[in-house]
Amino acid sequence: MEKKPHFARREFPPREAPSVSLALLLAAVLLLNALLYLCLNKWYDASGRAETDPGQCPLGHFSLGAVKNCSPWLSCEAINREVRRLKCVGEGAVKKVFLSEWKENKVVLSQLTNSELKDDFLHGLKMLKALQSKHVVRLLGYCEQQFTILTEYHPLGSLRGLNETLHIPKYKGMNTWRHRLMLAIDYVSVIRYLHSSPLGTLVMCDSNDLDKVLSQYLLTSDFHILVNDLDALPLVNRSAGRLVKCGHRELRGEFVAPEQRWPYGEDVPFEDDLMPPYDEKTDIWKIPDVSNFLLGHVEGSDIVRLHLFDIHAACKKKDPADRPSAREVLDTYRKVLTLLIREAAMPGTREML
């Protein structure tokens, strides 16, 4: 008698398994979000530098290089005796800049060149002294009598050279949308700091075109941004009815905010006395243009621009009152960074859920 074939009974997994997998996936996403939050918070708030003092030293002191001890700002006598000029590395309308050396450390010595602009020079010194933080270049010393300022040296120079720097083999690995977005966050962080500084609401007036803006900031070797030139930093005080004007000449072009342009048409000659003043929202108008430069044209940068489209459109509102604050822009930038890093770490998560 022929035996019937024996079929083993197939065991099916419990119906609850898909829900268990989903729960595990959700837990993994929540854990990733928590790790991202902790890492990004550390980057936002620490970055190896304190909010109020760049060298973990009390105001009026600094630390430099490998030496962690705090030294008082160098006086006229100390600068004349201990600082050696090496070469001139730049010259602007107000001052000449020399690469110099102090106790085997490279430093920068700035010297007034136009006596008619000494008030601008001294204003910049006053701002440097009062605004020392992780956002501002480190002050090492000064001599008011000789109109000299000593600051920390950053070999990568100003932001104008960012694209050239990122083509150097040593730094090519930094030429990504993530590092570029972090630089944009740094830039907006500086604007936020100036708008809520210990002195009040300050406006970055040396910003009439993109090249001029980029020249005001330094790129550090660990790829952060510092504001370097504070000669033109007037104060807005709404409670006292004090607004600002960036200089006494007519400003033109799409880069400057609409309220900075002559409002009475070509038929009326420009007169400084008739030009209405404005507030810090001029800085907000310029953020999209500066960020567009910082983001560059690398893989992923267009996706970043897409996520920033709405906040940048708000920055370009014609009425200054309709533009967001620097804090609101900064919060949006940080949220976009967090979102894009999360999506890059777990591609396809959205579809799986």
mmCIF file with all atom_site columns, N, CA and C in Angstrom, residues 129-176:
data_model
loop_
_atom_site.group_PDB
_atom_site.id
_atom_site.type_symbol
_atom_site.label_atom_id
_atom_site.label_alt_id
_atom_site.label_comp_id
_atom_site.label_asym_id
_atom_site.label_entity_id
_atom_site.label_seq_id
_atom_site.pdbx_PDB_ins_code
_atom_site.Cartn_x
_atom_site.Cartn_y
_atom_site.Cartn_z
_atom_site.occupancy
_atom_site.B_iso_or_equiv
_atom_site.pdbx_formal_charge
_atom_site.auth_seq_id
_atom_site.auth_comp_id
_atom_site.auth_asym_id
_atom_site.auth_atom_id
_atom_site.pdbx_PDB_model_num
ATOM 1   N N  . LYS A 1 129 ? 36.176 95.098  23.377 1.00 0.00 ? 129 LYS A N  1
ATOM 2   C CA . LYS A 1 129 ? 36.340 94.929  24.819 1.00 0.00 ? 129 LYS A CA 1
ATOM 3   C C  . LYS A 1 129 ? 35.037 94.472  25.474 1.00 0.00 ? 129 LYS A C  1
ATOM 4   N N  . ALA A 1 130 ? 33.929 95.036  25.044 1.00 0.00 ? 130 ALA A N  1
ATOM 5   C CA . ALA A 1 130 ? 32.645 94.767  25.705 1.00 0.00 ? 130 ALA A CA 1
ATOM 6   C C  . ALA A 1 130 ? 31.978 93.477  25.240 1.00 0.00 ? 130 ALA A C  1
ATOM 7   N N  . LEU A 1 131 ? 32.303 93.008  24.032 1.00 0.00 ? 131 LEU A N  1
ATOM 8   C CA . LEU A 1 131 ? 31.552 91.898  23.437 1.00 0.00 ? 131 LEU A CA 1
ATOM 9   C C  . LEU A 1 131 ? 32.330 90.588  23.384 1.00 0.00 ? 131 LEU A C  1
ATOM 10  N N  . GLN A 1 132 ? 33.428 90.475  24.139 1.00 0.00 ? 132 GLN A N  1
ATOM 11  C CA . GLN A 1 132 ? 34.212 89.248  24.105 1.00 0.00 ? 132 GLN A CA 1
ATOM 12  C C  . GLN A 1 132 ? 33.326 88.032  24.404 1.00 0.00 ? 132 GLN A C  1
ATOM 13  N N  . SER A 1 133 ? 33.311 87.093  23.469 1.00 0.00 ? 133 SER A N  1
ATOM 14  C CA . SER A 1 133 ? 32.501 85.879  23.586 1.00 0.00 ? 133 SER A CA 1
ATOM 15  C C  . SER A 1 133 ? 32.984 84.909  22.530 1.00 0.00 ? 133 SER A C  1
ATOM 16  N N  . LYS A 1 134 ? 32.323 83.760  22.434 1.00 0.00 ? 134 LYS A N  1
ATOM 17  C CA . LYS A 1 134 ? 32.719 82.782  21.424 1.00 0.00 ? 134 LYS A CA 1
ATOM 18  C C  . LYS A 1 134 ? 32.404 83.261  20.016 1.00 0.00 ? 134 LYS A C  1
ATOM 19  N N  . HIS A 1 135 ? 31.626 84.334  19.878 1.00 0.00 ? 135 HIS A N  1
ATOM 20  C CA . HIS A 1 135 ? 31.245 84.848  18.568 1.00 0.00 ? 135 HIS A CA 1
ATOM 21  C C  . HIS A 1 135 ? 32.201 85.924  18.043 1.00 0.00 ? 135 HIS A C  1
ATOM 22  N N  . VAL A 1 136 ? 33.090 86.412  18.898 1.00 0.00 ? 136 VAL A N  1
ATOM 23  C CA . VAL A 1 136 ? 33.914 87.587  18.569 1.00 0.00 ? 136 VAL A CA 1
ATOM 24  C C  . VAL A 1 136 ? 35.388 87.209  18.658 1.00 0.00 ? 136 VAL A C  1
ATOM 25  N N  . VAL A 1 137 ? 36.199 87.745  17.749 1.00 0.00 ? 137 VAL A N  1
ATOM 26  C CA . VAL A 1 137 ? 37.631 87.458  17.766 1.00 0.00 ? 137 VAL A CA 1
ATOM 27  C C  . VAL A 1 137 ? 38.219 87.833  19.130 1.00 0.00 ? 137 VAL A C  1
ATOM 28  N N  . ARG A 1 138 ? 39.175 87.061  19.581 1.00 0.00 ? 138 ARG A N  1
ATOM 29  C CA . ARG A 1 138 ? 39.728 87.235  20.922 1.00 0.00 ? 138 ARG A CA 1
ATOM 30  C C  . ARG A 1 138 ? 40.656 88.448  20.984 1.00 0.00 ? 138 ARG A C  1
ATOM 31  N N  . LEU A 1 139 ? 40.393 89.319  21.921 1.00 0.00 ? 139 LEU A N  1
ATOM 32  C CA . LEU A 1 139 ? 41.235 90.500  22.148 1.00 0.00 ? 139 LEU A CA 1
ATOM 33  C C  . LEU A 1 139 ? 42.392 90.109  23.060 1.00 0.00 ? 139 LEU A C  1
ATOM 34  N N  . LEU A 1 140 ? 43.620 90.503  22.669 1.00 0.00 ? 140 LEU A N  1
ATOM 35  C CA . LEU A 1 140 ? 44.816 90.184  23.443 1.00 0.00 ? 140 LEU A CA 1
ATOM 36  C C  . LEU A 1 140 ? 45.421 91.415  24.115 1.00 0.00 ? 140 LEU A C  1
ATOM 37  N N  . GLY A 1 141 ? 45.145 92.578  23.578 1.00 0.00 ? 141 GLY A N  1
ATOM 38  C CA . GLY A 1 141 ? 45.692 93.801  24.157 1.00 0.00 ? 141 GLY A CA 1
ATOM 39  C C  . GLY A 1 141 ? 45.394 94.994  23.270 1.00 0.00 ? 141 GLY A C  1
ATOM 40  N N  . TYR A 1 142 ? 45.706 96.194  23.760 1.00 0.00 ? 142 TYR A N  1
ATOM 41  C CA . TYR A 1 142 ? 45.449 97.402  22.981 1.00 0.00 ? 142 TYR A CA 1
ATOM 42  C C  . TYR A 1 142 ? 46.245 98.563  23.570 1.00 0.00 ? 142 TYR A C  1
ATOM 43  N N  . CYS A 1 143 ? 46.424 99.594  22.753 1.00 0.00 ? 143 CYS A N  1
ATOM 44  C CA . CYS A 1 143 ? 47.082 100.820 23.196 1.00 0.00 ? 143 CYS A CA 1
ATOM 45  C C  . CYS A 1 143 ? 46.328 101.985 22.565 1.00 0.00 ? 143 CYS A C  1
ATOM 46  N N  . GLU A 1 144 ? 45.488 102.642 23.356 1.00 0.00 ? 144 GLU A N  1
ATOM 47  C CA . GLU A 1 144 ? 44.682 103.742 22.824 1.00 0.00 ? 144 GLU A CA 1
ATOM 48  C C  . GLU A 1 144 ? 45.553 104.907 22.377 1.00 0.00 ? 144 GLU A C  1
ATOM 49  N N  . GLN A 1 145 ? 46.627 105.174 23.112 1.00 0.00 ? 145 GLN A N  1
ATOM 50  C CA . GLN A 1 145 ? 47.489 106.318 22.774 1.00 0.00 ? 145 GLN A CA 1
ATOM 51  C C  . GLN A 1 145 ? 48.123 106.157 21.395 1.00 0.00 ? 145 GLN A C  1
ATOM 52  N N  . GLN A 1 146 ? 48.468 104.923 21.041 1.00 0.00 ? 146 GLN A N  1
ATOM 53  C CA . GLN A 1 146 ? 49.107 104.662 19.751 1.00 0.00 ? 146 GLN A CA 1
ATOM 54  C C  . GLN A 1 146 ? 48.130 104.077 18.726 1.00 0.00 ? 146 GLN A C  1
ATOM 55  N N  . PHE A 1 147 ? 46.862 103.973 19.097 1.00 0.00 ? 147 PHE A N  1
ATOM 56  C CA . PHE A 1 147 ? 45.819 103.455 18.206 1.00 0.00 ? 147 PHE A CA 1
ATOM 57  C C  . PHE A 1 147 ? 46.198 102.090 17.619 1.00 0.00 ? 147 PHE A C  1
ATOM 58  N N  . THR A 1 148 ? 46.502 101.156 18.519 1.00 0.00 ? 148 THR A N  1
ATOM 59  C CA . THR A 1 148 ? 46.815 99.790  18.102 1.00 0.00 ? 148 THR A CA 1
ATOM 60  C C  . THR A 1 148 ? 45.942 98.803  18.874 1.00 0.00 ? 148 THR A C  1
ATOM 61  N N  . ILE A 1 149 ? 45.591 97.715  18.203 1.00 0.00 ? 149 ILE A N  1
ATOM 62  C CA . ILE A 1 149 ? 44.792 96.635  18.798 1.00 0.00 ? 149 ILE A CA 1
ATOM 63  C C  . ILE A 1 149 ? 45.467 95.315  18.466 1.00 0.00 ? 149 ILE A C  1
ATOM 64  N N  . LEU A 1 150 ? 45.574 94.432  19.450 1.00 0.00 ? 150 LEU A N  1
ATOM 65  C CA . LEU A 1 150 ? 46.183 93.118  19.262 1.00 0.00 ? 150 LEU A CA 1
ATOM 66  C C  . LEU A 1 150 ? 45.114 92.049  19.425 1.00 0.00 ? 150 LEU A C  1
ATOM 67  N N  . THR A 1 151 ? 44.965 91.181  18.422 1.00 0.00 ? 151 THR A N  1
ATOM 68  C CA . THR A 1 151 ? 43.958 90.122  18.462 1.00 0.00 ? 151 THR A CA 1
ATOM 69  C C  . THR A 1 151 ? 44.565 88.784  18.054 1.00 0.00 ? 151 THR A C  1
ATOM 70  N N  . GLU A 1 152 ? 43.781 87.729  18.274 1.00 0.00 ? 152 GLU A N  1
ATOM 71  C CA . GLU A 1 152 ? 44.217 86.385  17.923 1.00 0.00 ? 152 GLU A CA 1
ATOM 72  C C  . GLU A 1 152 ? 44.322 86.230  16.405 1.00 0.00 ? 152 GLU A C  1
ATOM 73  N N  . TYR A 1 153 ? 45.283 85.416  15.983 1.00 0.00 ? 153 TYR A N  1
ATOM 74  C CA . TYR A 1 153 ? 45.504 85.167  14.551 1.00 0.00 ? 153 TYR A CA 1
ATOM 75  C C  . TYR A 1 153 ? 44.784 83.895  14.121 1.00 0.00 ? 153 TYR A C  1
ATOM 76  N N  . HIS A 1 154 ? 44.079 83.985  12.989 1.00 0.00 ? 154 HIS A N  1
ATOM 77  C CA . HIS A 1 154 ? 43.403 82.828  12.405 1.00 0.00 ? 154 HIS A CA 1
ATOM 78  C C  . HIS A 1 154 ? 43.914 82.653  10.972 1.00 0.00 ? 154 HIS A C  1
ATOM 79  N N  . PRO A 1 155 ? 44.714 81.623  10.729 1.00 0.00 ? 155 PRO A N  1
ATOM 80  C CA . PRO A 1 155 ? 45.409 81.491  9.443  1.00 0.00 ? 155 PRO A CA 1
ATOM 81  C C  . PRO A 1 155 ? 44.507 81.330  8.227  1.00 0.00 ? 155 PRO A C  1
ATOM 82  N N  . LEU A 1 156 ? 43.257 80.872  8.412  1.00 0.00 ? 156 LEU A N  1
ATOM 83  C CA . LEU A 1 156 ? 42.368 80.701  7.255  1.00 0.00 ? 156 LEU A CA 1
ATOM 84  C C  . LEU A 1 156 ? 41.782 82.030  6.776  1.00 0.00 ? 156 LEU A C  1
ATOM 85  N N  . GLY A 1 157 ? 41.975 83.087  7.531  1.00 0.00 ? 157 GLY A N  1
ATOM 86  C CA . GLY A 1 157 ? 41.579 84.420  7.078  1.00 0.00 ? 157 GLY A CA 1
ATOM 87  C C  . GLY A 1 157 ? 40.081 84.646  7.097  1.00 0.00 ? 157 GLY A C  1
ATOM 88  N N  . SER A 1 158 ? 39.649 85.585  6.246  1.00 0.00 ? 158 SER A N  1
ATOM 89  C CA . SER A 1 158 ? 38.243 85.979  6.252  1.00 0.00 ? 158 SER A CA 1
ATOM 90  C C  . SER A 1 158 ? 37.385 84.978  5.483  1.00 0.00 ? 158 SER A C  1
ATOM 91  N N  . LEU A 1 159 ? 36.069 85.124  5.641  1.00 0.00 ? 159 LEU A N  1
ATOM 92  C CA . LEU A 1 159 ? 35.122 84.239  4.957  1.00 0.00 ? 159 LEU A CA 1
ATOM 93  C C  . LEU A 1 159 ? 35.163 84.383  3.440  1.00 0.00 ? 159 LEU A C  1
ATOM 94  N N  . ARG A 1 160 ? 35.744 85.462  2.956  1.00 0.00 ? 160 ARG A N  1
ATOM 95  C CA . ARG A 1 160 ? 35.826 85.630  1.502  1.00 0.00 ? 160 ARG A CA 1
ATOM 96  C C  . ARG A 1 160 ? 36.565 84.464  0.848  1.00 0.00 ? 160 ARG A C  1
ATOM 97  N N  . GLY A 1 161 ? 37.493 83.865  1.577  1.00 0.00 ? 161 GLY A N  1
ATOM 98  C CA . GLY A 1 161 ? 38.302 82.780  1.008  1.00 0.00 ? 161 GLY A CA 1
ATOM 99  C C  . GLY A 1 161 ? 37.768 81.392  1.294  1.00 0.00 ? 161 GLY A C  1
ATOM 100 N N  . LEU A 1 162 ? 36.492 81.282  1.721  1.00 0.00 ? 162 LEU A N  1
ATOM 101 C CA . LEU A 1 162 ? 35.948 79.978  2.112  1.00 0.00 ? 162 LEU A CA 1
ATOM 102 C C  . LEU A 1 162 ? 36.061 78.945  1.003  1.00 0.00 ? 162 LEU A C  1
ATOM 103 N N  . ASN A 1 163 ? 35.615 79.271  -0.201 1.00 0.00 ? 163 ASN A N  1
ATOM 104 C CA . ASN A 1 163 ? 35.607 78.278  -1.287 1.00 0.00 ? 163 ASN A CA 1
ATOM 105 C C  . ASN A 1 163 ? 37.022 77.842  -1.657 1.00 0.00 ? 163 ASN A C  1
ATOM 106 N N  . GLU A 1 164 ? 37.954 78.777  -1.623 1.00 0.00 ? 164 GLU A N  1
ATOM 107 C CA . GLU A 1 164 ? 39.349 78.425  -1.907 1.00 0.00 ? 164 GLU A CA 1
ATOM 108 C C  . GLU A 1 164 ? 39.890 77.498  -0.824 1.00 0.00 ? 164 GLU A C  1
ATOM 109 N N  . THR A 1 165 ? 39.550 77.800  0.430  1.00 0.00 ? 165 THR A N  1
ATOM 110 C CA . THR A 1 165 ? 40.004 76.955  1.539  1.00 0.00 ? 165 THR A CA 1
ATOM 111 C C  . THR A 1 165 ? 39.482 75.532  1.391  1.00 0.00 ? 165 THR A C  1
ATOM 112 N N  . LEU A 1 166 ? 38.212 75.394  0.993  1.00 0.00 ? 166 LEU A N  1
ATOM 113 C CA . LEU A 1 166 ? 37.599 74.074  0.885  1.00 0.00 ? 166 LEU A CA 1
ATOM 114 C C  . LEU A 1 166 ? 38.124 73.271  -0.301 1.00 0.00 ? 166 LEU A C  1
ATOM 115 N N  . HIS A 1 167 ? 38.922 73.887  -1.155 1.00 0.00 ? 167 HIS A N  1
ATOM 116 C CA . HIS A 1 167 ? 39.557 73.151  -2.247 1.00 0.00 ? 167 HIS A CA 1
ATOM 117 C C  . HIS A 1 167 ? 40.959 72.681  -1.868 1.00 0.00 ? 167 HIS A C  1
ATOM 118 N N  . ILE A 1 168 ? 41.454 73.111  -0.701 1.00 0.00 ? 168 ILE A N  1
ATOM 119 C CA . ILE A 1 168 ? 42.738 72.629  -0.211 1.00 0.00 ? 168 ILE A CA 1
ATOM 120 C C  . ILE A 1 168 ? 42.553 71.177  0.251  1.00 0.00 ? 168 ILE A C  1
ATOM 121 N N  . PRO A 1 169 ? 43.437 70.253  -0.162 1.00 0.00 ? 169 PRO A N  1
ATOM 122 C CA . PRO A 1 169 ? 43.251 68.830  0.178  1.00 0.00 ? 169 PRO A CA 1
ATOM 123 C C  . PRO A 1 169 ? 42.958 68.587  1.659  1.00 0.00 ? 169 PRO A C  1
ATOM 124 N N  . LYS A 1 170 ? 43.598 69.338  2.533  1.00 0.00 ? 170 LYS A N  1
ATOM 125 C CA . LYS A 1 170 ? 43.419 69.159  3.980  1.00 0.00 ? 170 LYS A CA 1
ATOM 126 C C  . LYS A 1 170 ? 41.980 69.394  4.418  1.00 0.00 ? 170 LYS A C  1
ATOM 127 N N  . TYR A 1 171 ? 41.267 70.275  3.695  1.00 0.00 ? 171 TYR A N  1
ATOM 128 C CA . TYR A 1 171 ? 39.928 70.682  4.122  1.00 0.00 ? 171 TYR A CA 1
ATOM 129 C C  . TYR A 1 171 ? 38.812 70.188  3.207  1.00 0.00 ? 171 TYR A C  1
ATOM 130 N N  . LYS A 1 172 ? 39.152 69.383  2.206  1.00 0.00 ? 172 LYS A N  1
ATOM 131 C CA . LYS A 1 172 ? 38.121 68.924  1.276  1.00 0.00 ? 172 LYS A CA 1
ATOM 132 C C  . LYS A 1 172 ? 37.026 68.123  1.968  1.00 0.00 ? 172 LYS A C  1
ATOM 133 N N  . GLY A 1 173 ? 37.385 67.430  3.033  1.00 0.00 ? 173 GLY A N  1
ATOM 134 C CA . GLY A 1 173 ? 36.402 66.651  3.762  1.00 0.00 ? 173 GLY A CA 1
ATOM 135 C C  . GLY A 1 173 ? 35.355 67.506  4.465  1.00 0.00 ? 173 GLY A C  1
ATOM 136 N N  . MET A 1 174 ? 35.632 68.809  4.596  1.00 0.00 ? 174 MET A N  1
ATOM 137 C CA . MET A 1 174 ? 34.677 69.721  5.226  1.00 0.00 ? 174 MET A CA 1
ATOM 138 C C  . MET A 1 174 ? 33.702 70.310  4.208  1.00 0.00 ? 174 MET A C  1
ATOM 139 N N  . ASN A 1 175 ? 33.934 70.021  2.940  1.00 0.00 ? 175 ASN A N  1
ATOM 140 C CA . ASN A 1 175 ? 33.112 70.631  1.886  1.00 0.00 ? 175 ASN A CA 1
ATOM 141 C C  . ASN A 1 175 ? 31.837 69.818  1.668  1.00 0.00 ? 175 ASN A C  1
ATOM 142 N N  . THR A 1 176 ? 30.991 69.781  2.700  1.00 0.00 ? 176 THR A N  1
ATOM 143 C CA . THR A 1 176 ? 29.730 69.047  2.654  1.00 0.00 ? 176 THR A CA 1
ATOM 144 C C  . THR A 1 176 ? 28.595 69.983  3.035  1.00 0.00 ? 176 THR A C  1
#
